[in-house]
Tab-separated table of C-alpha atoms in Angstrom:
chain	number	residue	atom	x	y	z
F	1	SER	CA	0.000	0.000	0.000
F	2	HIS	CA	1.019	3.620	-0.626
F	3	THR	CA	1.405	6.003	2.317
F	4	PRO	CA	1.317	9.730	1.595
F	5	THR	CA	4.421	11.594	2.683
F	6	SER	CA	4.488	15.271	3.449
F	7	PRO	CA	6.632	17.248	1.051
F	8	LYS	CA	10.056	18.312	2.295
F	9	PRO	CA	10.210	22.042	3.074
F	10	THR	CA	12.377	23.907	0.598
F	11	ALA	CA	13.999	27.280	1.136
F	12	THR	CA	12.175	29.863	-0.922
F	13	PRO	CA	14.517	32.677	-1.960
F	14	LEU	CA	13.190	36.126	-1.267
F	15	PRO	CA	12.701	38.193	-4.411
F	16	GLN	CA	15.667	40.449	-5.167
F	17	VAL	CA	14.840	44.118	-4.719
F	18	PRO	CA	16.351	45.964	-7.674
F	19	THR	CA	18.371	48.717	-6.012
F	20	ALA	CA	19.813	50.198	-9.215
F	21	THR	CA	16.428	51.289	-10.495
F	22	ILE	CA	15.475	53.044	-7.266
F	23	SER	CA	17.458	56.275	-7.540
F	24	VAL	CA	16.306	59.566	-6.171
F	25	LYS	CA	17.741	62.525	-8.026
F	26	PRO	CA	19.257	65.115	-5.737
F	27	CYS	CA	17.436	68.434	-5.684
F	28	ASN	CA	20.524	70.414	-6.710
F	29	GLN	CA	22.607	68.768	-9.397
F	30	ALA	CA	24.224	70.235	-12.492
F	31	VAL	CA	26.327	69.210	-15.463
F	32	PHE	CA	28.811	71.395	-17.336
F	33	VAL	CA	27.835	71.302	-21.033
F	34	ARG	CA	30.471	73.470	-22.720
F	35	ASP	CA	32.429	76.722	-22.763
F	36	VAL	CA	30.501	79.281	-24.819
F	37	SER	CA	33.227	81.938	-24.605
F	38	VAL	CA	36.834	82.196	-23.374
F	39	PRO	CA	37.932	78.547	-23.725
F	40	GLU	CA	40.374	76.970	-21.251
F	41	GLY	CA	43.830	78.493	-21.609
F	42	ALA	CA	42.604	81.508	-23.603
F	43	GLN	CA	45.272	84.179	-24.078
F	44	LEU	CA	44.094	87.669	-23.185
F	45	PRO	CA	45.846	91.048	-23.073
F	46	ILE	CA	46.555	92.334	-19.568
F	47	ASN	CA	43.784	94.549	-18.123
F	48	SER	CA	41.357	93.512	-20.892
F	49	LEU	CA	37.656	93.224	-20.095
F	50	PHE	CA	36.109	89.887	-21.016
F	51	THR	CA	32.984	87.834	-20.376
F	52	LYS	CA	33.304	84.146	-19.560
F	53	ILE	CA	30.182	82.109	-20.428
F	54	TRP	CA	29.551	78.493	-19.414
F	55	ARG	CA	26.574	76.451	-20.633
F	56	VAL	CA	25.233	74.228	-17.847
F	57	MET	CA	22.298	71.858	-17.459
F	58	ASN	CA	20.072	71.418	-14.422
F	59	THR	CA	20.182	67.632	-13.883
F	60	GLY	CA	18.603	67.742	-10.430
F	61	SER	CA	14.968	67.445	-9.420
F	62	CYS	CA	14.461	71.082	-8.320
F	63	GLU	CA	13.937	74.203	-10.385
F	64	TRP	CA	16.691	76.796	-10.020
F	65	SER	CA	14.994	80.111	-9.325
F	66	THR	CA	16.516	83.552	-9.646
F	67	GLN	CA	17.281	83.143	-5.920
F	68	TYR	CA	20.132	80.828	-7.015
F	69	PHE	CA	23.543	82.451	-7.489
F	70	LEU	CA	26.770	81.769	-9.311
F	71	VAL	CA	29.476	82.430	-6.684
F	72	TYR	CA	33.262	82.753	-6.879
F	73	SER	CA	34.733	79.909	-4.844
F	74	GLY	CA	38.478	80.318	-5.289
F	75	GLY	CA	41.468	80.846	-7.510
F	76	ASP	CA	43.953	83.632	-8.094
F	77	LEU	CA	41.872	86.144	-10.047
F	78	SER	CA	41.952	89.512	-8.317
F	79	ASN	CA	38.563	91.019	-9.177
F	80	PRO	CA	35.893	88.438	-9.964
F	81	SER	CA	32.221	89.124	-9.411
F	82	THR	CA	31.367	87.175	-6.300
F	83	ASN	CA	27.582	86.686	-6.320
F	84	ILE	CA	25.718	86.674	-9.611
F	85	PRO	CA	21.985	85.844	-9.535
F	86	LEU	CA	20.783	83.438	-12.209
F	87	PRO	CA	19.246	85.499	-15.023
F	88	ALA	CA	16.172	83.235	-15.332
F	89	PRO	CA	14.617	80.150	-13.699
F	90	VAL	CA	15.983	76.810	-14.938
F	91	GLN	CA	13.678	73.785	-15.001
F	92	PRO	CA	15.140	70.299	-14.447
F	93	GLY	CA	16.576	69.103	-17.762
F	94	ALA	CA	16.960	72.632	-19.155
F	95	THR	CA	20.225	74.433	-19.927
F	96	ILE	CA	21.279	78.003	-19.194
F	97	ASP	CA	24.285	80.142	-20.077
F	98	LEU	CA	25.968	81.557	-16.978
F	99	SER	CA	28.249	84.540	-17.533
F	100	VAL	CA	30.809	86.478	-15.529
F	101	THR	CA	32.297	89.742	-16.785
F	102	MET	CA	35.703	90.623	-15.377
F	103	GLN	CA	38.992	92.289	-16.094
F	104	ALA	CA	42.144	90.317	-16.821
F	105	PRO	CA	44.926	90.848	-14.263
F	106	ALA	CA	47.315	93.766	-14.843
F	107	TYR	CA	50.423	91.630	-15.389
F	108	PRO	CA	51.344	88.650	-17.566
F	109	GLY	CA	50.809	85.173	-16.138
F	110	GLU	CA	48.495	82.208	-15.841
F	111	PHE	CA	45.371	82.624	-13.720
F	112	ARG	CA	42.523	80.391	-12.559
F	113	GLY	CA	39.102	81.023	-11.098
F	114	TYR	CA	36.432	78.640	-9.810
F	115	TRP	CA	32.692	79.119	-9.410
F	116	MET	CA	29.937	77.085	-7.744
F	117	LEU	CA	26.168	77.471	-7.577
F	118	ARG	CA	24.454	78.485	-4.335
F	119	ASP	CA	20.831	77.686	-3.574
F	120	PRO	CA	18.462	80.023	-1.680
F	121	SER	CA	19.342	78.408	1.665
F	122	GLY	CA	23.052	79.118	1.109
F	123	VAL	CA	24.165	75.580	0.177
F	124	LEU	CA	26.953	75.519	-2.414
F	125	PHE	CA	26.913	72.849	-5.091
F	126	GLY	CA	28.989	72.131	-8.125
F	127	PHE	CA	28.894	69.897	-11.135
F	128	GLY	CA	29.134	66.198	-11.878
F	129	LEU	CA	27.668	63.233	-10.028
F	130	GLU	CA	29.109	64.239	-6.662
F	131	THR	CA	28.200	67.927	-7.248
F	132	GLN	CA	31.715	68.863	-6.075
F	133	THR	CA	33.376	70.040	-9.310
F	134	PRO	CA	33.407	73.824	-9.778
F	135	LEU	CA	33.087	75.657	-13.066
F	136	ALA	CA	36.620	76.667	-13.995
F	137	LEU	CA	38.266	79.487	-15.882
F	138	GLN	CA	41.922	79.325	-16.862
F	139	ILE	CA	43.505	82.191	-18.788
F	140	LYS	CA	46.966	83.393	-19.738
F	141	THR	CA	47.546	87.125	-19.871
F	142	PHE	CA	50.170	88.812	-22.024
F	143	GLN	CA	51.664	92.269	-22.279
F	144	THR	CA	50.510	94.136	-25.359
F	145	GLY	CA	53.038	96.077	-27.491
F	146	PHE	CA	53.549	99.684	-26.485
F	147	THR	CA	51.786	101.012	-23.426
F	148	GLY	CA	51.528	104.590	-24.675
F	149	SER	CA	55.183	105.413	-24.075
F	150	SER	CA	57.581	105.695	-27.006
F	151	THR	CA	60.657	104.739	-24.991
F	152	ILE	CA	61.752	101.174	-24.398
F	153	ASP	CA	63.519	100.107	-21.229
F	154	LEU	CA	66.237	97.926	-22.761
F	155	THR	CA	67.054	96.251	-19.448
F	156	ALA	CA	63.428	95.234	-18.856
F	157	ASN	CA	63.210	93.836	-22.379
F	158	TYR	CA	66.733	92.465	-22.517
F	159	CYS	CA	65.627	88.848	-22.995
F	160	SER	CA	63.285	89.760	-25.832
F	161	ALA	CA	65.625	92.260	-27.533
F	162	PRO	CA	67.319	91.022	-30.693
F	163	GLY	CA	71.025	90.441	-30.206
F	164	SER	CA	72.682	91.763	-27.090
F	165	LEU	CA	72.916	95.172	-25.460
F	166	GLU	CA	76.497	95.574	-26.707
F	167	GLN	CA	75.266	95.342	-30.287
F	168	VAL	CA	72.607	97.971	-29.648
F	169	PHE	CA	75.182	100.484	-28.386
F	170	ASP	CA	77.945	99.756	-30.972
């Protein structure tokens, strides 16, 4: 005769919860799209006025209002604008051109400046996935020809003078 046996209990695996698909976008997140003006390493005359423009995209979940600011966060530029309100609201997924007008330093060299965004509650945020990367500006300034004077200081320009000083005075 046949006796019924109870089935052996088997371990039922719990369903995997897909963690990769559950991602909450941060409120404030941005991506640098491209330089619109003054590309990295641009060469500018000393003391020249210029406007740097970056195109950025709002990749967060919150609208950027005109209460958001572009703020100078560091570098060796001497006279950057420090707090520039956004010119218009930026919906998530939209792009905006952010611009800073400034004057190149008064002497030749290489200079950098960094900017971040600041929300209405004062929180700074940058670009990229970790929102830590600032917008950057890197320029090289150069001395333009004559500065209004018709005399040349031969000792100051010794390295750039053709030949040597002895040849000039012979």
